[in-house]
Amino acid sequence: MTWNLQTDVVVVGYGAAGVAAALEAVEAGADVVAIDRYSGGGASALSGGIVYAGGGTSVQRGANVEDTVDDMYAYLAEEVGDAVEPDTLRRFCEGSAETIEWLSARGVPFSSTLCPYKTSYPSNRHYLYYSGSEASGKFRAVARPAPRGHRAKGRGTSGKMLFGPLARTAERAGVQLISQTRACDLVVEDGRVRGIVCRTVANAPEHIRRAHRVLGSLSAKPGIYAPQFRYMLERRLAHIEKKYCEVVRIEARRGVVLSAGGFVADRAMMREHAPKYTGGIALGTAGDDGSGIALGTDVGAATAKLGNVSAWRFIVPPSPFLGSLLVDAQGRRMVDESRYGAAIGHAIVNSGGGRGWVLVDADLSRDARKQLPRQSLWFQRVQNAGLRSTAVRGMTIEEVARAAGVDPRGLRETVERHNAAILSGHPDDFGKHDDFRRPIAQGPFTLYDAGIPAGTALGKMMNPCAMITLGGLVVDEGTGAVKDEAGKSIPGLFAAGRTAVGLCSNSYVSGLSLADCIFSGRRAGVTAALGERHAVDADSI
């Protein structure tokens, strides 16, 4: 093999996991080259910038929030299940406070302003909030609830305030980023991954590179919300790459880290592995096409949990909607409505067959209208308007049920059971805490279509159901080394973020994917930098 470039560690995909891996590797003394199909950032830079952290972080202490590692672990053990070993989850929780300090030391800004209400994403006045289902009734029984959503401080969706400072720190530390470059193959010699073969437009004329950057940026966003627009841009990008790409071979003397995201943007993989989840929008860039996973499987890597997808159906803000009832076509409830939006989406897909309706009464509607302006950002107001565009109303439960196509008798029974439990002080059927329960009693009543996708064209466009994939390559949880089908580590190959099975591969709450990107990225980076010594456990990070 003739190499065009030689380095110690190559990072494939430069989002949160990739930049964390690159930083740890370069700080461990390795030369690092990172490649990215676009300009870096990936889905992480487009995200809300939430890092799930707890156990008494400096941000929590600044907000006078009490939290312990044991409470964080007990809650996450319920959410995470068997996605990772208990020791791995414990290590994540015990290192959580240090993770926030690590990020802060590399320029990521946080704030201790605590959100006083439960929401899907806090306004620009608040940067610490309940980002999961910690306060829901089921989980209060196992752990004291605490807000653990640490939002990077910045207006709007602040993923750029997480990725940007890390990327600048990495650049100053000596990480070489080669953008507009796609990894095509891993090079394996004597059973060890030795490097990668890439195709790049980095050496194309400036006007071609500029056009590629602009098209890539538009494909990422607003392309997320306009799939046909994205497909058109991707065809144009493919034409540029076919005409102007050069082949570049990069030797990785110590290791290759795959951190190229998931596969939610690949329609064929979604149909194969997660056919129930083809009705939402792909929350990611076009680079989330499974190519990182394919690089691993091409050299014998094992995969797991590819059928696990997180579908987000948010009904808040406004917070009064936590007191609503989510029902299926038979009028039966499906979930504790105060749960995080991914749990609601999971219930709609798996219990409702993709269909679901949110029932509110006149008192709840009035309170919601009052609180929406102060509790929401612009995109949440758009989502709420999309939900409201699906509304049907009736003066009685039976009338609104018939208008929506929901079984009237079933809905009446559900409402009466719900109201009677509140009146008698009996526990909620789905464990909803009394903080969020309220009777559905005063007409007119409204049913909103919360299906996947929503029932009207306007609802589909304004309130889409965002989805991310959760499964990936199987890795050694101590090192991040990719495993083969026999359970043995593939020498020289590591994976992180949504390219790999990780903390959130069973169940997602806001911030857990980015936290896992940082956790797994750091793990893979430091162990890759150790080269032949990569079997050493990475507890030091």
C-alpha positions as a printed NumPy array, in Angstrom:
array([[  0.   ,   0.   ,   0.   ],
       [  1.261,   3.453,  -0.921],
       [  0.117,   6.004,   1.627],
       [ -0.624,   9.633,   0.747],
       [ -0.657,  10.621,   4.409],
       [  0.564,   8.965,   7.574],
       [ -0.576,   9.597,  11.13 ],
       [ -1.132,   7.773,  14.411],
       [ -4.925,   7.926,  14.708],
       [ -7.558,   8.521,  12.041],
       [-11.036,   9.643,  13.138],
       [-13.824,   9.009,  10.612],
       [-16.731,  11.396,  11.18 ],
       [-16.256,  14.63 ,  13.094],
       [-19.269,  15.274,  15.286],
       [-19.315,  15.217,  19.091],
       [-17.955,  11.656,  19.308],
       [-15.299,  12.305,  16.701],
       [-14.008,  15.521,  18.203],
       [-13.956,  13.954,  21.69 ],
       [-11.932,  11.028,  20.326],
       [ -9.567,  13.351,  18.484],
       [ -9.015,  15.507,  21.575],
       [ -8.239,  12.577,  23.837],
       [ -5.904,  11.04 ,  21.271],
       [ -3.946,  14.215,  20.607],
       [ -3.745,  15.03 ,  24.313],
       [ -2.355,  11.517,  24.834],
       [  0.477,  12.376,  22.488],
       [ -0.776,  10.942,  19.19 ],
       [ -0.792,  12.62 ,  15.787],
       [ -4.436,  12.779,  14.698],
       [ -6.145,  13.233,  11.349],
       [ -9.935,  13.538,  11.254],
       [-12.037,  13.328,   8.109],
       [-15.613,  14.432,   7.566],
       [-17.821,  14.243,   4.501],
       [-18.886,  17.844,   5.038],
       [-17.291,  20.48 ,   7.265],
       [-17.606,  18.776,  10.643],
       [-20.222,  18.945,  13.366],
       [-22.644,  16.381,  11.982],
       [-25.935,  15.891,  13.8  ],
       [-24.306,  17.041,  17.046],
       [-23.908,  20.61 ,  15.802],
       [-27.552,  20.64 ,  14.676],
       [-28.811,  19.25 ,  17.984],
       [-30.099,  20.962,  21.092],
       [-26.663,  20.696,  22.691],
       [-27.94 ,  18.768,  25.729],
       [-25.471,  16.699,  27.743],
       [-27.055,  14.322,  30.247],
       [-25.007,  14.626,  33.441],
       [-25.549,  14.359,  37.169],
       [-24.319,  13.06 ,  40.462],
       [-23.582,  16.579,  41.702],
       [-22.114,  18.494,  38.77 ],
       [-20.867,  22.045,  39.258],
       [-23.853,  23.227,  37.214],
       [-26.284,  21.385,  39.495],
       [-24.581,  22.748,  42.605],
       [-24.818,  26.259,  41.188],
       [-28.588,  25.792,  40.928],
       [-28.808,  24.325,  44.472],
       [-29.828,  20.976,  43.005],
       [-29.033,  17.92 ,  45.103],
       [-28.123,  14.807,  43.157],
       [-26.059,  11.697,  43.797],
       [-24.307,   9.151,  41.615],
       [-26.507,   6.449,  43.124],
       [-29.721,   8.259,  42.165],
       [-28.451,   8.935,  38.667],
       [-27.414,   5.307,  38.281],
       [-30.713,   3.941,  39.642],
       [-32.741,   6.05 ,  37.211],
       [-30.577,   5.313,  34.18 ],
       [-30.489,   1.605,  34.972],
       [-34.25 ,   1.584,  34.296],
       [-33.848,   3.478,  31.022],
       [-30.666,   1.836,  29.745],
       [-31.499,  -1.794,  30.521],
       [-29.058,  -4.2  ,  28.911],
       [-27.641,  -1.735,  26.396],
       [-24.385,  -1.713,  28.353],
       [-23.026,  -3.653,  31.305],
       [-23.849,  -2.33 ,  34.804],
       [-20.175,  -1.572,  35.415],
       [-20.071,   0.597,  32.293],
       [-23.155,   2.527,  33.361],
       [-21.697,   2.964,  36.851],
       [-18.451,   4.273,  35.372],
       [-20.416,   6.715,  33.209],
       [-22.346,   8.01 ,  36.221],
       [-19.29 ,   8.259,  38.455],
       [-17.447,  10.241,  35.783],
       [-20.386,  12.458,  34.88 ],
       [-19.399,  15.477,  36.981],
       [-15.847,  15.263,  35.618],
       [-17.235,  15.182,  32.071],
       [-18.855,  18.581,  32.57 ],
       [-15.541,  19.94 ,  33.88 ],
       [-13.703,  18.4  ,  30.904],
       [-16.106,  20.066,  28.491],
       [-15.966,  23.388,  30.331],
       [-12.161,  23.364,  30.315],
       [-12.311,  23.045,  26.531],
       [-14.589,  26.018,  26.094],
       [-18.132,  24.617,  26.254],
       [-20.303,  27.117,  28.175],
       [-22.887,  25.96 ,  30.714],
       [-25.254,  27.84 ,  33.006],
       [-26.974,  26.987,  36.296],
       [-30.26 ,  28.72 ,  35.437],
       [-32.859,  26.103,  36.338],
       [-36.044,  25.641,  34.317],
       [-39.017,  25.794,  36.737],
       [-41.376,  23.685,  34.614],
       [-41.133,  20.373,  32.736],
       [-40.575,  20.777,  29.025],
       [-39.091,  19.062,  25.992],
       [-36.46 ,  21.797,  25.571],
       [-35.959,  24.887,  27.728],
       [-36.257,  28.468,  26.586],
       [-33.255,  30.782,  26.235],
       [-33.702,  31.77 ,  29.885],
       [-32.933,  28.277,  31.204],
       [-30.062,  25.823,  30.736],
       [-30.59 ,  23.088,  33.35 ],
       [-33.806,  21.056,  33.26 ],
       [-35.502,  17.671,  33.616],
       [-34.532,  16.293,  30.221],
       [-35.816,  12.747,  30.732],
       [-38.557,  11.01 ,  32.689],
       [-36.927,  11.46 ,  36.107],
       [-39.983,  13.167,  37.611],
       [-42.483,  10.677,  36.209],
       [-44.176,   8.423,  38.716],
       [-42.552,   5.141,  37.689],
       [-39.053,   6.496,  38.258],
       [-39.689,   8.364,  41.51 ],
       [-40.079,   4.933,  43.065],
       [-36.461,   4.003,  42.293],
       [-34.569,   7.304,  42.542],
       [-34.936,  10.858,  43.751],
       [-35.594,  12.965,  40.655],
       [-33.086,  15.632,  39.695],
       [-32.672,  17.832,  36.613],
       [-29.74 ,  16.464,  34.593],
       [-30.181,  18.055,  31.185],
       [-27.15 ,  20.348,  30.822],
       [-27.786,  22.585,  27.83 ],
       [-24.737,  24.289,  26.329],
       [-25.381,  27.998,  26.745],
       [-26.434,  29.619,  23.511],
       [-29.579,  30.892,  21.877],
       [-31.811,  28.536,  19.945],
       [-30.772,  24.928,  19.509],
       [-27.309,  25.153,  21.002],
       [-25.525,  22.112,  19.588],
       [-23.129,  24.474,  17.847],
       [-22.112,  25.769,  21.292],
       [-21.106,  22.219,  22.222],
       [-19.282,  21.228,  19.06 ],
       [-17.759,  24.581,  18.102],
       [-15.559,  25.118,  21.19 ],
       [-14.409,  21.491,  21.136],
       [-13.457,  21.741,  17.46 ],
       [-11.513,  24.965,  18.031],
       [ -9.703,  23.417,  20.989],
       [ -8.851,  20.36 ,  18.898],
       [ -7.51 ,  22.519,  16.087],
       [ -5.266,  24.434,  18.488],
       [ -4.07 ,  21.114,  19.939],
       [ -2.931,  19.945,  16.506],
       [ -5.795,  17.812,  15.155],
       [ -5.788,  17.984,  11.362],
       [ -9.297,  18.037,   9.891],
       [ -9.691,  17.058,   6.25 ],
       [-13.231,  18.079,   5.364],
       [-15.301,  17.191,   2.293],
       [-13.833,  13.691,   2.437],
       [-15.6  ,  10.329,   2.533],
       [-14.074,   7.105,   3.861],
       [-14.614,   4.257,   1.386],
       [-12.654,   1.3  ,   2.726],
       [-10.591,   0.173,   5.664],
       [ -7.177,  -1.216,   4.866],
       [ -6.445,  -4.459,   6.726],
       [ -3.011,  -6.062,   6.764],
       [ -2.09 ,  -9.157,   8.765],
       [ -5.441,  -9.021,  10.551],
       [ -5.039,  -5.441,  11.726],
       [ -6.694,  -2.243,  10.493],
       [ -3.826,  -0.164,   9.103],
       [ -5.606,   2.794,   7.577],
       [ -8.375,   4.025,   5.297],
       [ -9.018,   4.749,   1.658],
       [-10.932,   7.996,   1.091],
       [-12.395,  10.048,  -1.697],
       [-11.996,  13.794,  -1.27 ],
       [-12.818,  17.068,  -3.023],
       [-10.432,  18.939,  -0.711],
       [ -8.063,  19.542,  -3.644],
       [-10.751,  20.601,  -6.119],
       [-10.936,  24.211,  -7.386],
       [-12.122,  26.691,  -4.773],
       [-15.481,  27.375,  -6.446],
       [-16.209,  23.626,  -6.492],
       [-15.315,  23.239,  -2.826],
       [-17.448,  26.262,  -1.973],
       [-20.436,  24.842,  -3.863],
       [-19.95 ,  21.503,  -2.085],
       [-19.87 ,  23.24 ,   1.319],
       [-23.021,  25.248,   0.621],
       [-24.951,  22.258,  -0.709],
       [-23.818,  20.149,   2.241],
       [-24.927,  22.805,   4.711],
       [-28.352,  23.134,   3.081],
       [-28.721,  19.358,   2.957],
       [-28.134,  19.187,   6.705],
       [-30.558,  21.963,   7.578],
       [-33.182,  22.789,   6.341],
       [-32.834,  19.471,   4.527],
       [-33.882,  17.66 ,   7.713],
       [-37.405,  19.031,   7.415],
       [-37.657,  18.784,   3.624],
       [-36.55 ,  15.267,   2.624],
       [-37.221,  15.758,  -1.09 ],
       [-35.098,  18.902,  -1.034],
       [-32.33 ,  16.917,   0.665],
       [-32.494,  14.137,  -1.939],
       [-32.151,  16.725,  -4.698],
       [-29.113,  18.289,  -3.024],
       [-27.568,  14.875,  -2.399],
       [-27.79 ,  14.062,  -6.099],
       [-25.966,  17.283,  -6.86 ],
       [-23.338,  16.544,  -4.214],
       [-22.842,  13.054,  -5.628],
       [-22.296,  14.548,  -9.082],
       [-19.629,  16.918,  -7.734],
       [-17.922,  14.128,  -5.829],
       [-17.926,  11.791,  -8.828],
       [-16.377,  14.412, -11.072],
       [-13.857,  16.025,  -8.746],
       [-12.955,  13.438,  -6.101],
       [ -9.427,  12.162,  -5.654],
       [ -8.466,   8.961,  -3.883],
       [ -6.408,   9.477,  -0.721],
       [ -4.933,   6.704,   1.41 ],
       [ -4.217,   7.529,   5.051],
       [ -2.146,   5.242,   7.239],
       [ -3.202,   4.954,  10.886],
       [ -0.213,   3.629,  12.777],
       [ -2.173,   3.132,  16.011],
       [ -5.838,   2.961,  15.142],
       [ -8.947,   4.106,  13.281],
       [-11.973,   5.458,  15.165],
       [-15.348,   5.173,  13.42 ],
       [-17.671,   7.947,  14.613],
       [-19.75 ,   8.607,  11.51 ],
       [-23.216,   8.606,  13.079],
       [-26.111,   6.218,  12.625],
       [-28.189,   5.221,   9.593],
       [-31.443,   7.138,   9.906],
       [-30.789,   8.863,   6.554],
       [-30.491,   5.565,   4.686],
       [-33.964,   4.515,   3.618],
       [-32.93 ,   0.988,   2.626],
       [-31.327,   0.277,   6.008],
       [-34.351,   1.725,   7.799],
       [-36.7  ,  -0.531,   5.843],
       [-34.505,  -3.536,   6.557],
       [-33.872,  -3.04 ,  10.259],
       [-36.647,  -0.735,  11.525],
       [-39.634,  -0.897,   9.156],
       [-42.049,   0.481,  11.769],
       [-40.061,   3.726,  11.873],
       [-40.142,   4.886,   8.276],
       [-42.855,   7.502,   8.794],
       [-40.816,  10.13 ,  10.648],
       [-38.079,  12.517,   9.617],
       [-34.385,  11.664,   9.719],
       [-32.903,  13.742,  12.525],
       [-29.337,  13.947,  11.314],
       [-27.324,  14.814,   8.261],
       [-27.171,  12.854,   5.037],
       [-23.928,  11.469,   6.468],
       [-26.029,   9.414,   8.896],
       [-26.304,   6.817,   6.143],
       [-24.826,   3.825,   7.922],
       [-21.495,   4.149,   6.1  ],
       [-19.512,   4.045,   9.349],
       [-21.295,   0.869,  10.388],
       [-20.715,  -0.614,   6.931],
       [-16.985,   0.094,   7.152],
       [-16.924,  -2.064,  10.267],
       [-19.082,  -4.904,   8.979],
       [-17.011,  -5.071,   5.796],
       [-14.068,  -6.236,   7.929],
       [-16.092,  -8.656,  10.045],
       [-17.481,  -6.451,  12.805],
       [-20.58 ,  -7.502,  14.747],
       [-23.664,  -5.306,  15.084],
       [-26.499,  -5.183,  17.594],
       [-29.752,  -3.356,  18.311],
       [-30.102,  -2.032,  14.764],
       [-33.883,  -2.253,  15.091],
       [-33.944,   0.201,  17.992],
       [-35.02 ,   3.676,  16.927],
       [-35.971,   6.668,  19.036],
       [-39.109,   8.409,  17.728],
       [-39.844,  11.742,  19.374],
       [-43.432,  12.833,  19.793],
       [-43.413,  15.903,  22.023],
       [-46.666,  17.202,  23.47 ],
       [-44.988,  19.87 ,  25.625],
       [-44.561,  22.786,  25.822],
       [-46.904,  24.029,  27.101],
       [-46.606,  22.167,  30.389],
       [-50.403,  21.823,  31.031],
       [-50.378,  19.172,  28.289],
       [-48.658,  16.854,  30.776],
       [-52.17 ,  16.459,  32.194],
       [-53.658,  15.329,  28.882],
       [-54.521,  11.733,  27.925],
       [-52.814,   9.988,  25.007],
       [-55.129,   7.348,  23.535],
       [-55.185,   4.836,  20.692],
       [-57.945,   4.21 ,  18.159],
       [-59.895,   2.227,  20.776],
       [-59.767,   5.173,  23.171],
       [-57.329,   3.416,  25.529],
       [-54.393,   5.152,  27.172],
       [-50.911,   4.001,  26.176],
       [-48.377,   5.686,  28.484],
       [-47.74 ,   8.102,  31.336],
       [-48.064,  11.358,  29.41 ],
       [-45.459,  13.072,  31.611],
       [-42.746,  10.8  ,  30.185],
       [-40.08 ,  12.105,  27.825],
       [-41.165,  12.434,  24.191],
       [-39.212,   9.365,  23.067],
       [-41.256,   7.188,  25.45 ],
       [-44.444,   8.716,  24.058],
       [-43.271,   8.089,  20.506],
       [-42.371,   4.501,  21.402],
       [-45.863,   3.937,  22.813],
       [-47.527,   5.363,  19.705],
       [-45.463,   3.148,  17.385],
       [-45.597,  -0.053,  19.404],
       [-48.93 ,   0.164,  21.259],
       [-50.941,   2.359,  18.942],
       [-49.717,   0.966,  15.633],
       [-48.458,   4.423,  14.727],
       [-51.706,   6.147,  15.68 ],
       [-52.396,   8.292,  18.722],
       [-54.549,  11.198,  19.867],
       [-54.1  ,  13.708,  22.69 ],
       [-57.292,  14.479,  24.614],
       [-57.709,  17.78 ,  26.494],
       [-60.663,  19.61 ,  27.991],
       [-61.558,  23.308,  27.966],
       [-59.741,  24.144,  31.223],
       [-56.518,  22.499,  30.07 ],
       [-56.742,  24.232,  26.677],
       [-57.129,  27.613,  28.341],
       [-54.116,  27.083,  30.6  ],
       [-52.04 ,  25.838,  27.677],
       [-52.756,  28.934,  25.578],
       [-51.682,  31.183,  28.427],
       [-48.405,  29.401,  29.092],
       [-47.242,  28.578,  25.563],
       [-45.682,  31.971,  24.671],
       [-43.415,  32.109,  27.717],
       [-42.436,  28.444,  27.759],
       [-41.507,  27.943,  24.111],
       [-38.944,  28.815,  21.473],
       [-40.012,  29.625,  17.938],
       [-39.711,  26.065,  16.613],
       [-41.776,  24.741,  19.534],
       [-44.504,  27.26 ,  18.725],
       [-44.432,  25.979,  15.135],
       [-44.722,  22.397,  16.39 ],
       [-47.629,  23.368,  18.636],
       [-49.346,  25.077,  15.726],
       [-48.892,  21.901,  13.701],
       [-50.48 ,  19.866,  16.489],
       [-53.37 ,  22.328,  16.751],
       [-53.937,  22.091,  12.988],
       [-55.082,  18.488,  13.528],
       [-57.641,  19.357,  16.211],
       [-61.225,  18.117,  16.233],
       [-63.695,  19.265,  18.891],
       [-66.938,  18.216,  20.464],
       [-69.074,  19.255,  23.394],
       [-69.112,  15.678,  24.691],
       [-66.537,  12.896,  24.855],
       [-68.554,  10.826,  22.409],
       [-68.916,  13.677,  19.955],
       [-65.164,  14.448,  19.824],
       [-64.346,  10.74 ,  19.59 ],
       [-66.591,  10.245,  16.559],
       [-65.111,  13.339,  14.894],
       [-61.58 ,  11.946,  15.286],
       [-62.41 ,   8.358,  14.395],
       [-61.73 ,   7.095,  17.925],
       [-64.023,   4.543,  19.589],
       [-66.516,   6.647,  21.632],
       [-67.293,   3.989,  24.216],
       [-63.635,   3.201,  24.809],
       [-62.732,   6.873,  25.209],
       [-65.636,   7.445,  27.631],
       [-64.5  ,   4.513,  29.766],
       [-60.926,   5.798,  29.803],
       [-61.958,   9.295,  30.859],
       [-64.295,   8.061,  33.582],
       [-61.65 ,   5.71 ,  34.977],
       [-59.056,   8.498,  34.915],
       [-61.317,  11.033,  36.654],
       [-62.515,   8.543,  39.251],
       [-58.946,   7.658,  40.203],
       [-58.114,  11.318,  40.792],
       [-61.283,  11.9  ,  42.819],
       [-60.708,   8.838,  45.004],
       [-56.971,   9.372,  45.394],
       [-56.129,   6.062,  43.706],
       [-52.857,   5.725,  41.803],
       [-52.787,   6.427,  38.097],
       [-52.98 ,   3.335,  35.865],
       [-49.654,   4.266,  34.228],
       [-47.989,   5.707,  37.308],
       [-48.405,   9.373,  36.45 ],
       [-47.538,  11.466,  39.494],
       [-50.15 ,  13.699,  41.114],
       [-48.024,  16.721,  40.137],
       [-49.179,  16.176,  36.566],
       [-52.651,  14.596,  36.887],
       [-55.74 ,  16.657,  36.212],
       [-59.33 ,  15.639,  35.416],
       [-60.719,  15.753,  31.877],
       [-64.154,  17.115,  32.724],
       [-65.09 ,  20.43 ,  31.1  ],
       [-66.314,  20.645,  27.499],
       [-65.696,  21.426,  24.765],
       [-63.176,  18.592,  24.413],
       [-60.396,  18.434,  21.832],
       [-58.511,  15.54 ,  20.276],
       [-55.212,  16.252,  18.525],
       [-53.695,  13.787,  16.067],
       [-50.284,  12.787,  17.474],
       [-49.753,   9.878,  15.112],
       [-46.583,   9.109,  13.187],
       [-46.868,  10.959,  10.954],
       [-49.673,  13.309,  11.997],
       [-52.91 ,  13.034,  10.077],
       [-52.9  ,  16.307,   8.126],
       [-50.412,  17.651,   5.605],
       [-49.884,  20.745,   7.728],
       [-49.403,  18.642,  10.85 ],
       [-46.813,  16.467,   9.089],
       [-44.868,  19.519,   7.945],
       [-45.038,  21.633,  11.106],
       [-44.957,  18.925,  13.76 ],
       [-42.926,  16.062,  12.291],
       [-41.862,  13.049,  14.313],
       [-38.071,  13.177,  14.499],
       [-36.165,   9.891,  14.698],
       [-32.613,   8.688,  15.34 ],
       [-31.179,   5.181,  15.188],
       [-29.679,   3.711,  18.351],
       [-27.874,   0.512,  17.366],
       [-24.505,  -0.002,  15.724],
       [-21.203,  -1.821,  15.944],
       [-20.537,  -3.932,  19.028],
       [-17.591,  -2.598,  21.028],
       [-15.512,  -3.583,  24.021],
       [-16.973,  -1.416,  26.767],
       [-13.626,  -0.912,  28.437],
       [-11.736,   0.235,  25.364],
       [-14.12 ,   1.082,  22.541],
       [-12.461,  -1.535,  20.313],
       [-14.818,  -2.964,  17.687],
       [-15.648,  -6.642,  18.168],
       [-16.097,  -9.308,  15.523],
       [-18.851, -11.947,  15.413],
       [-16.803, -14.182,  17.721],
       [-16.588, -11.455,  20.349],
       [-12.915, -10.687,  19.764],
       [-11.588,  -7.164,  19.32 ],
       [-10.509,  -6.23 ,  15.791],
       [ -6.969,  -4.848,  16.175],
       [ -6.679,  -1.196,  15.263],
       [-10.42 ,  -0.489,  14.974],
       [-12.565,   1.5  ,  17.399],
       [-16.044,   3.021,  17.291],
       [-17.987,   5.682,  19.176],
       [-21.233,   7.641,  19.182],
       [-24.176,   6.352,  17.188],
       [-21.913,   4.251,  15.01 ],
       [-21.546,   1.991,  18.057],
       [-23.832,   0.31 ,  20.551],
       [-23.823,   2.527,  23.623],
       [-25.648,   3.886,  26.634],
       [-28.784,   4.919,  24.778],
       [-29.072,   1.947,  22.415],
       [-32.251,   0.736,  24.173],
       [-33.944,   3.905,  25.347],
       [-33.262,   7.567,  24.676],
       [-33.714,  10.607,  26.889],
       [-32.599,  14.059,  25.87 ],
       [-28.87 ,  14.54 ,  26.295],
       [-27.994,  10.871,  26.718],
       [-26.817,  10.442,  23.12 ],
       [-24.487,  13.458,  23.26 ],
       [-23.254,  12.399,  26.69 ],
       [-22.565,   8.942,  25.25 ],
       [-20.788,  10.532,  22.28 ],
       [-18.435,  12.319,  24.662],
       [-18.038,   9.269,  26.926],
       [-17.453,   6.736,  24.137],
       [-15.466,   9.16 ,  21.999],
       [-13.029,   9.904,  24.803],
       [-12.73 ,   6.18 ,  25.538],
       [-11.993,   5.282,  21.919],
       [ -9.594,   8.185,  21.44 ],
       [ -7.408,   7.501,  24.433],
       [ -7.22 ,   3.764,  23.812],
       [ -6.527,   4.208,  20.087],
       [ -3.674,   6.533,  21.019],
       [ -2.171,   3.717,  23.08 ],
       [ -1.766,   1.674,  19.915],
       [ -0.791,  -1.916,  20.653],
       [ -1.613,  -1.288,  24.314],
       [ -5.285,  -0.628,  23.535],
       [ -6.437,  -3.562,  25.707],
       [ -5.607,  -1.451,  28.776],
       [ -8.842,  -0.437,  30.484],
       [ -9.722,   3.223,  29.898],
       [-10.888,   4.03 ,  33.427],
       [ -8.528,   7.004,  33.493],
       [-10.735,   9.167,  31.294]])
